[in-house]
């Protein structure tokens, strides 16, 4: 069906399902079971989460399915590859639930970390090289030249695009992170619902202003903030 004839629901969920199917085939050998992909706003710093066995079929109670939730707040980022990173991050949790040994709730263990690296994403508590590769609250960064990067680019080159995002967010939206090379990242030693959190921020609080609508936001000076309604980056007053 042409994109102009699809409803917003069809546009959003059919594209996410197509991305799941693509990565299941190319990164996981097609072994992952189907799951229910949802859009959830759990908080300003939760980009997505995985929850095993969350849904039961109303007419067939012996049928259960896992949930991968994605936050539409972060779809405002111009680089769709970052949303795909979150999807694959959660797919690694789903893989571990069915084929590995998850740790306690929300803990990202060594097995999960190694799977992430195998598919082309480097776990990091800071979202950058030097962060721990296991822990309770985890981000990641893309391995340049890795399998994920190649397959995500192939998907985008084939026409994948997230059409809708949440424009009512009441908190700053970070612009895309710059992908970093996996030159010296090391695996650390030492999954309920398992979240992916946005990386921690640091620095002095400053005022940011949208150059179009003149809306204001306050945050740490290291932030890059986008005005969702205007689609432009806030300017720092500092």
PDB file of C-alpha atoms in Angstrom:
ATOM      1  CA  UNK A   1       0.000   0.000   0.000  1.00  0.00           C
ATOM      2  CA  UNK A   2       1.516   3.424  -0.916  1.00  0.00           C
ATOM      3  CA  UNK A   3       2.582   5.451   2.124  1.00  0.00           C
ATOM      4  CA  UNK A   4       0.096   8.232   1.324  1.00  0.00           C
ATOM      5  CA  UNK A   5      -2.789   5.749   1.621  1.00  0.00           C
ATOM      6  CA  UNK A   6      -1.689   4.211   4.903  1.00  0.00           C
ATOM      7  CA  UNK A   7      -3.124   5.384   8.215  1.00  0.00           C
ATOM      8  CA  UNK A   8      -0.768   6.717  10.906  1.00  0.00           C
ATOM      9  CA  UNK A   9      -1.164   3.413  12.766  1.00  0.00           C
ATOM     10  CA  UNK A  10      -0.275   1.418   9.673  1.00  0.00           C
ATOM     11  CA  UNK A  11       2.685   3.653   8.884  1.00  0.00           C
ATOM     12  CA  UNK A  12       4.125   3.383  12.368  1.00  0.00           C
ATOM     13  CA  UNK A  13       3.616  -0.261  13.252  1.00  0.00           C
ATOM     14  CA  UNK A  14       4.090  -1.854   9.845  1.00  0.00           C
ATOM     15  CA  UNK A  15       7.446  -0.105   9.471  1.00  0.00           C
ATOM     16  CA  UNK A  16       8.588  -1.162  12.946  1.00  0.00           C
ATOM     17  CA  UNK A  17       7.503  -4.728  12.207  1.00  0.00           C
ATOM     18  CA  UNK A  18       9.405  -4.658   8.925  1.00  0.00           C
ATOM     19  CA  UNK A  19      12.515  -3.476  10.809  1.00  0.00           C
ATOM     20  CA  UNK A  20      12.107  -6.254  13.390  1.00  0.00           C
ATOM     21  CA  UNK A  21      11.779  -8.866  10.644  1.00  0.00           C
ATOM     22  CA  UNK A  22      14.810  -7.481   8.799  1.00  0.00           C
ATOM     23  CA  UNK A  23      17.081  -7.578  11.844  1.00  0.00           C
ATOM     24  CA  UNK A  24      15.720 -10.934  12.961  1.00  0.00           C
ATOM     25  CA  UNK A  25      16.824 -12.364   9.628  1.00  0.00           C
ATOM     26  CA  UNK A  26      20.137 -10.551   9.230  1.00  0.00           C
ATOM     27  CA  UNK A  27      21.410 -10.311  12.825  1.00  0.00           C
ATOM     28  CA  UNK A  28      19.708 -13.195  14.650  1.00  0.00           C
ATOM     29  CA  UNK A  29      19.490 -15.855  11.957  1.00  0.00           C
ATOM     30  CA  UNK A  30      15.689 -15.702  11.947  1.00  0.00           C
ATOM     31  CA  UNK A  31      15.460 -17.517  15.292  1.00  0.00           C
ATOM     32  CA  UNK A  32      13.632 -14.869  17.334  1.00  0.00           C
ATOM     33  CA  UNK A  33       9.913 -15.495  17.923  1.00  0.00           C
ATOM     34  CA  UNK A  34       7.358 -12.800  17.047  1.00  0.00           C
ATOM     35  CA  UNK A  35       6.668 -10.179  19.696  1.00  0.00           C
ATOM     36  CA  UNK A  36       4.295  -7.258  20.182  1.00  0.00           C
ATOM     37  CA  UNK A  37       5.954  -3.919  19.408  1.00  0.00           C
ATOM     38  CA  UNK A  38       4.323  -0.994  21.213  1.00  0.00           C
ATOM     39  CA  UNK A  39       4.853   2.740  21.616  1.00  0.00           C
ATOM     40  CA  UNK A  40       5.184   3.772  25.260  1.00  0.00           C
ATOM     41  CA  UNK A  41       6.179   6.942  27.121  1.00  0.00           C
ATOM     42  CA  UNK A  42       7.623   5.565  30.324  1.00  0.00           C
ATOM     43  CA  UNK A  43       9.726   8.600  31.139  1.00  0.00           C
ATOM     44  CA  UNK A  44      11.937  11.303  29.675  1.00  0.00           C
ATOM     45  CA  UNK A  45      15.048   9.132  29.839  1.00  0.00           C
ATOM     46  CA  UNK A  46      13.676   5.710  28.826  1.00  0.00           C
ATOM     47  CA  UNK A  47      14.180   5.130  25.103  1.00  0.00           C
ATOM     48  CA  UNK A  48      12.733   1.614  25.124  1.00  0.00           C
ATOM     49  CA  UNK A  49      12.250  -1.533  27.159  1.00  0.00           C
ATOM     50  CA  UNK A  50      11.687  -5.267  26.847  1.00  0.00           C
ATOM     51  CA  UNK A  51       9.148  -7.234  28.879  1.00  0.00           C
ATOM     52  CA  UNK A  52       8.834 -11.041  28.521  1.00  0.00           C
ATOM     53  CA  UNK A  53       5.402 -12.683  28.351  1.00  0.00           C
ATOM     54  CA  UNK A  54       3.558  -9.385  28.835  1.00  0.00           C
ATOM     55  CA  UNK A  55       0.542 -10.168  26.601  1.00  0.00           C
ATOM     56  CA  UNK A  56      -1.880 -13.100  26.443  1.00  0.00           C
ATOM     57  CA  UNK A  57      -4.224 -13.735  23.506  1.00  0.00           C
ATOM     58  CA  UNK A  58      -7.812 -13.012  24.544  1.00  0.00           C
ATOM     59  CA  UNK A  59      -9.304 -16.040  22.750  1.00  0.00           C
ATOM     60  CA  UNK A  60      -6.336 -18.401  23.079  1.00  0.00           C
ATOM     61  CA  UNK A  61      -4.931 -18.146  26.588  1.00  0.00           C
ATOM     62  CA  UNK A  62      -2.136 -20.587  25.862  1.00  0.00           C
ATOM     63  CA  UNK A  63      -0.648 -17.984  23.506  1.00  0.00           C
ATOM     64  CA  UNK A  64       1.675 -15.447  25.089  1.00  0.00           C
ATOM     65  CA  UNK A  65       3.958 -12.902  23.523  1.00  0.00           C
ATOM     66  CA  UNK A  66       6.763 -10.635  24.681  1.00  0.00           C
ATOM     67  CA  UNK A  67       6.714  -6.853  24.359  1.00  0.00           C
ATOM     68  CA  UNK A  68       9.290  -4.498  22.909  1.00  0.00           C
ATOM     69  CA  UNK A  69       8.309  -0.919  23.722  1.00  0.00           C
ATOM     70  CA  UNK A  70       9.716   2.076  21.862  1.00  0.00           C
ATOM     71  CA  UNK A  71       9.447   5.700  22.993  1.00  0.00           C
ATOM     72  CA  UNK A  72       8.094   7.972  20.215  1.00  0.00           C
ATOM     73  CA  UNK A  73       9.569  10.921  22.081  1.00  0.00           C
ATOM     74  CA  UNK A  74      12.989   9.976  20.731  1.00  0.00           C
ATOM     75  CA  UNK A  75      11.740   9.581  17.146  1.00  0.00           C
ATOM     76  CA  UNK A  76      12.227  13.342  16.785  1.00  0.00           C
ATOM     77  CA  UNK A  77      15.888  12.636  16.192  1.00  0.00           C
ATOM     78  CA  UNK A  78      16.708  13.120  12.527  1.00  0.00           C
ATOM     79  CA  UNK A  79      18.804   9.951  12.328  1.00  0.00           C
ATOM     80  CA  UNK A  80      16.430   6.963  12.148  1.00  0.00           C
ATOM     81  CA  UNK A  81      19.365   4.634  12.701  1.00  0.00           C
ATOM     82  CA  UNK A  82      19.335   5.588  16.394  1.00  0.00           C
ATOM     83  CA  UNK A  83      15.767   4.356  16.822  1.00  0.00           C
ATOM     84  CA  UNK A  84      16.816   1.138  15.100  1.00  0.00           C
ATOM     85  CA  UNK A  85      19.654   0.817  17.617  1.00  0.00           C
ATOM     86  CA  UNK A  86      17.095   0.860  20.433  1.00  0.00           C
ATOM     87  CA  UNK A  87      15.025  -1.801  18.687  1.00  0.00           C
ATOM     88  CA  UNK A  88      18.029  -4.127  18.283  1.00  0.00           C
ATOM     89  CA  UNK A  89      19.131  -3.432  21.871  1.00  0.00           C
ATOM     90  CA  UNK A  90      15.770  -4.770  23.049  1.00  0.00           C
ATOM     91  CA  UNK A  91      15.883  -7.645  20.548  1.00  0.00           C
ATOM     92  CA  UNK A  92      19.079  -8.768  22.281  1.00  0.00           C
ATOM     93  CA  UNK A  93      17.101  -8.974  25.535  1.00  0.00           C
ATOM     94  CA  UNK A  94      14.440 -11.024  23.750  1.00  0.00           C
ATOM     95  CA  UNK A  95      17.142 -13.320  22.360  1.00  0.00           C
ATOM     96  CA  UNK A  96      18.605 -13.856  25.833  1.00  0.00           C
ATOM     97  CA  UNK A  97      15.180 -14.567  27.332  1.00  0.00           C
ATOM     98  CA  UNK A  98      14.558 -17.389  24.851  1.00  0.00           C
ATOM     99  CA  UNK A  99      18.053 -18.705  24.130  1.00  0.00           C
ATOM    100  CA  UNK A 100      20.273 -17.569  27.004  1.00  0.00           C
ATOM    101  CA  UNK A 101      20.288 -16.990  30.751  1.00  0.00           C
ATOM    102  CA  UNK A 102      18.966 -13.596  31.873  1.00  0.00           C
ATOM    103  CA  UNK A 103      20.131 -12.188  35.202  1.00  0.00           C
ATOM    104  CA  UNK A 104      17.971 -10.513  37.815  1.00  0.00           C
ATOM    105  CA  UNK A 105      15.399  -7.982  36.664  1.00  0.00           C
ATOM    106  CA  UNK A 106      16.869  -5.106  34.639  1.00  0.00           C
ATOM    107  CA  UNK A 107      20.493  -6.244  35.024  1.00  0.00           C
ATOM    108  CA  UNK A 108      22.482  -6.373  31.802  1.00  0.00           C
ATOM    109  CA  UNK A 109      24.911  -9.272  32.214  1.00  0.00           C
ATOM    110  CA  UNK A 110      27.971 -10.476  30.303  1.00  0.00           C
ATOM    111  CA  UNK A 111      26.024 -12.856  28.041  1.00  0.00           C
ATOM    112  CA  UNK A 112      23.741 -10.042  26.884  1.00  0.00           C
ATOM    113  CA  UNK A 113      26.727  -7.718  26.464  1.00  0.00           C
ATOM    114  CA  UNK A 114      28.516 -10.233  24.241  1.00  0.00           C
ATOM    115  CA  UNK A 115      25.404 -10.681  22.096  1.00  0.00           C
ATOM    116  CA  UNK A 116      25.142  -6.917  21.640  1.00  0.00           C
ATOM    117  CA  UNK A 117      28.737  -6.777  20.481  1.00  0.00           C
ATOM    118  CA  UNK A 118      28.199  -9.724  18.141  1.00  0.00           C
ATOM    119  CA  UNK A 119      25.422  -7.863  16.314  1.00  0.00           C
ATOM    120  CA  UNK A 120      27.372  -4.591  16.154  1.00  0.00           C
ATOM    121  CA  UNK A 121      26.418  -2.517  19.228  1.00  0.00           C
ATOM    122  CA  UNK A 122      28.818  -1.837  22.103  1.00  0.00           C
ATOM    123  CA  UNK A 123      27.161  -1.680  25.546  1.00  0.00           C
ATOM    124  CA  UNK A 124      28.296   1.192  27.741  1.00  0.00           C
ATOM    125  CA  UNK A 125      26.965   2.681  30.955  1.00  0.00           C
ATOM    126  CA  UNK A 126      27.884   6.110  29.598  1.00  0.00           C
ATOM    127  CA  UNK A 127      26.960   5.607  25.931  1.00  0.00           C
ATOM    128  CA  UNK A 128      30.634   6.139  25.053  1.00  0.00           C
ATOM    129  CA  UNK A 129      33.944   4.258  25.059  1.00  0.00           C
ATOM    130  CA  UNK A 130      35.249   3.696  28.578  1.00  0.00           C
ATOM    131  CA  UNK A 131      31.870   2.959  30.146  1.00  0.00           C
ATOM    132  CA  UNK A 132      31.201  -0.399  31.773  1.00  0.00           C
ATOM    133  CA  UNK A 133      29.806  -3.048  29.419  1.00  0.00           C
ATOM    134  CA  UNK A 134      27.502  -4.594  32.031  1.00  0.00           C
ATOM    135  CA  UNK A 135      25.278  -3.048  34.671  1.00  0.00           C
ATOM    136  CA  UNK A 136      21.799  -2.082  35.796  1.00  0.00           C
ATOM    137  CA  UNK A 137      21.142   0.901  33.535  1.00  0.00           C
ATOM    138  CA  UNK A 138      22.756   0.588  30.127  1.00  0.00           C
ATOM    139  CA  UNK A 139      23.169   2.608  26.968  1.00  0.00           C
ATOM    140  CA  UNK A 140      25.327   1.659  23.978  1.00  0.00           C
ATOM    141  CA  UNK A 141      27.152   3.065  20.984  1.00  0.00           C
ATOM    142  CA  UNK A 142      27.334   1.854  17.425  1.00  0.00           C
ATOM    143  CA  UNK A 143      30.365  -0.141  16.318  1.00  0.00           C
ATOM    144  CA  UNK A 144      31.541   1.549  13.134  1.00  0.00           C
ATOM    145  CA  UNK A 145      31.887  -1.056  10.382  1.00  0.00           C
ATOM    146  CA  UNK A 146      29.887  -3.575  12.424  1.00  0.00           C
ATOM    147  CA  UNK A 147      27.057  -5.777  11.209  1.00  0.00           C
ATOM    148  CA  UNK A 148      24.296  -3.622  12.694  1.00  0.00           C
ATOM    149  CA  UNK A 149      25.524  -0.508  10.927  1.00  0.00           C
ATOM    150  CA  UNK A 150      25.584  -2.291   7.562  1.00  0.00           C
ATOM    151  CA  UNK A 151      22.134  -3.854   7.970  1.00  0.00           C
ATOM    152  CA  UNK A 152      20.539  -0.688   9.339  1.00  0.00           C
ATOM    153  CA  UNK A 153      21.901   1.319   6.431  1.00  0.00           C
ATOM    154  CA  UNK A 154      20.573  -1.289   4.001  1.00  0.00           C
ATOM    155  CA  UNK A 155      17.131  -0.945   5.605  1.00  0.00           C
ATOM    156  CA  UNK A 156      17.214   2.856   5.385  1.00  0.00           C
ATOM    157  CA  UNK A 157      18.489   2.750   1.796  1.00  0.00           C
ATOM    158  CA  UNK A 158      15.494   0.536   1.026  1.00  0.00           C
ATOM    159  CA  UNK A 159      13.095   3.276   2.146  1.00  0.00           C
ATOM    160  CA  UNK A 160      12.659   2.758   5.909  1.00  0.00           C
ATOM    161  CA  UNK A 161      11.679   5.934   7.729  1.00  0.00           C
ATOM    162  CA  UNK A 162       9.889   6.706  10.971  1.00  0.00           C
ATOM    163  CA  UNK A 163       7.071   9.039   9.929  1.00  0.00           C
ATOM    164  CA  UNK A 164       5.568  10.027  13.287  1.00  0.00           C
ATOM    165  CA  UNK A 165       6.997  11.278  16.594  1.00  0.00           C
ATOM    166  CA  UNK A 166       5.598  12.688  19.833  1.00  0.00           C
ATOM    167  CA  UNK A 167       5.628  16.490  19.517  1.00  0.00           C
ATOM    168  CA  UNK A 168       4.123  17.162  22.971  1.00  0.00           C
ATOM    169  CA  UNK A 169       7.188  16.303  25.053  1.00  0.00           C
ATOM    170  CA  UNK A 170       7.586  18.648  28.023  1.00  0.00           C
ATOM    171  CA  UNK A 171      11.261  17.983  28.514  1.00  0.00           C
ATOM    172  CA  UNK A 172      14.366  18.516  26.354  1.00  0.00           C
ATOM    173  CA  UNK A 173      14.925  16.157  23.428  1.00  0.00           C
ATOM    174  CA  UNK A 174      18.560  15.344  22.706  1.00  0.00           C
ATOM    175  CA  UNK A 175      19.770  15.416  19.132  1.00  0.00           C
ATOM    176  CA  UNK A 176      21.526  12.333  17.692  1.00  0.00           C
ATOM    177  CA  UNK A 177      24.751  11.112  19.238  1.00  0.00           C
ATOM    178  CA  UNK A 178      27.765  10.824  16.990  1.00  0.00           C
ATOM    179  CA  UNK A 179      28.625   7.136  16.422  1.00  0.00           C
ATOM    180  CA  UNK A 180      31.966   6.165  17.878  1.00  0.00           C
ATOM    181  CA  UNK A 181      34.484   3.564  16.830  1.00  0.00           C
ATOM    182  CA  UNK A 182      34.890   0.478  19.021  1.00  0.00           C
ATOM    183  CA  UNK A 183      38.629   0.881  19.390  1.00  0.00           C
ATOM    184  CA  UNK A 184      39.223   0.237  23.054  1.00  0.00           C
ATOM    185  CA  UNK A 185      35.858  -0.726  24.558  1.00  0.00           C
ATOM    186  CA  UNK A 186      36.190  -3.745  26.815  1.00  0.00           C
ATOM    187  CA  UNK A 187      33.613  -6.160  28.137  1.00  0.00           C
ATOM    188  CA  UNK A 188      33.160  -5.922  31.882  1.00  0.00           C
ATOM    189  CA  UNK A 189      32.725  -8.911  34.215  1.00  0.00           C
ATOM    190  CA  UNK A 190      30.525  -9.070  36.233  1.00  0.00           C
ATOM    191  CA  UNK A 191      16.481  -9.633  32.709  1.00  0.00           C
ATOM    192  CA  UNK A 192      11.090  -8.634  34.138  1.00  0.00           C
ATOM    193  CA  UNK A 193      11.309  -5.550  32.296  1.00  0.00           C
ATOM    194  CA  UNK A 194      14.601  -4.262  30.968  1.00  0.00           C
ATOM    195  CA  UNK A 195      15.015  -0.636  29.986  1.00  0.00           C
ATOM    196  CA  UNK A 196      17.433   1.280  27.824  1.00  0.00           C
ATOM    197  CA  UNK A 197      18.133   4.648  29.386  1.00  0.00           C
ATOM    198  CA  UNK A 198      19.472   7.734  27.687  1.00  0.00           C
ATOM    199  CA  UNK A 199      23.102   8.469  28.636  1.00  0.00           C
ATOM    200  CA  UNK A 200      23.759  10.576  31.735  1.00  0.00           C
ATOM    201  CA  UNK A 201      24.332  14.286  31.224  1.00  0.00           C
ATOM    202  CA  UNK A 202      26.781  16.590  32.923  1.00  0.00           C
ATOM    203  CA  UNK A 203      27.610  20.291  33.203  1.00  0.00           C
ATOM    204  CA  UNK A 204      26.149  23.549  34.504  1.00  0.00           C
ATOM    205  CA  UNK A 205      22.469  24.374  33.926  1.00  0.00           C
ATOM    206  CA  UNK A 206      21.983  26.974  31.200  1.00  0.00           C
ATOM    207  CA  UNK A 207      19.055  28.527  29.346  1.00  0.00           C
ATOM    208  CA  UNK A 208      18.203  27.351  25.823  1.00  0.00           C
ATOM    209  CA  UNK A 209      15.861  29.201  23.431  1.00  0.00           C
ATOM    210  CA  UNK A 210      14.169  28.071  20.223  1.00  0.00           C
ATOM    211  CA  UNK A 211      15.115  30.571  17.483  1.00  0.00           C
ATOM    212  CA  UNK A 212      11.663  30.202  15.864  1.00  0.00           C
ATOM    213  CA  UNK A 213       8.993  30.121  18.582  1.00  0.00           C
ATOM    214  CA  UNK A 214      11.241  31.491  21.368  1.00  0.00           C
ATOM    215  CA  UNK A 215      10.257  28.705  23.759  1.00  0.00           C
ATOM    216  CA  UNK A 216      12.739  28.276  26.590  1.00  0.00           C
ATOM    217  CA  UNK A 217      14.260  25.226  28.244  1.00  0.00           C
ATOM    218  CA  UNK A 218      16.867  24.831  30.963  1.00  0.00           C
ATOM    219  CA  UNK A 219      19.412  22.068  31.197  1.00  0.00           C
ATOM    220  CA  UNK A 220      23.042  21.183  31.518  1.00  0.00           C
ATOM    221  CA  UNK A 221      25.346  22.985  29.130  1.00  0.00           C
ATOM    222  CA  UNK A 222      26.457  19.810  27.359  1.00  0.00           C
ATOM    223  CA  UNK A 223      22.926  19.190  26.033  1.00  0.00           C
ATOM    224  CA  UNK A 224      21.873  19.600  22.433  1.00  0.00           C
ATOM    225  CA  UNK A 225      18.127  20.244  22.492  1.00  0.00           C
ATOM    226  CA  UNK A 226      15.622  20.170  19.659  1.00  0.00           C
ATOM    227  CA  UNK A 227      12.281  22.001  19.595  1.00  0.00           C
ATOM    228  CA  UNK A 228       9.911  19.251  18.487  1.00  0.00           C
ATOM    229  CA  UNK A 229       7.121  21.465  17.023  1.00  0.00           C
ATOM    230  CA  UNK A 230       9.578  23.665  15.064  1.00  0.00           C
ATOM    231  CA  UNK A 231      12.073  20.958  14.179  1.00  0.00           C
ATOM    232  CA  UNK A 232      15.090  23.163  14.966  1.00  0.00           C
ATOM    233  CA  UNK A 233      17.851  23.021  17.540  1.00  0.00           C
ATOM    234  CA  UNK A 234      17.608  25.280  20.601  1.00  0.00           C
ATOM    235  CA  UNK A 235      20.311  27.943  20.951  1.00  0.00           C
ATOM    236  CA  UNK A 236      22.251  28.188  24.190  1.00  0.00           C
ATOM    237  CA  UNK A 237      22.249  31.475  26.065  1.00  0.00           C
ATOM    238  CA  UNK A 238      25.776  30.828  27.271  1.00  0.00           C
TER     239      UNK A 238
END
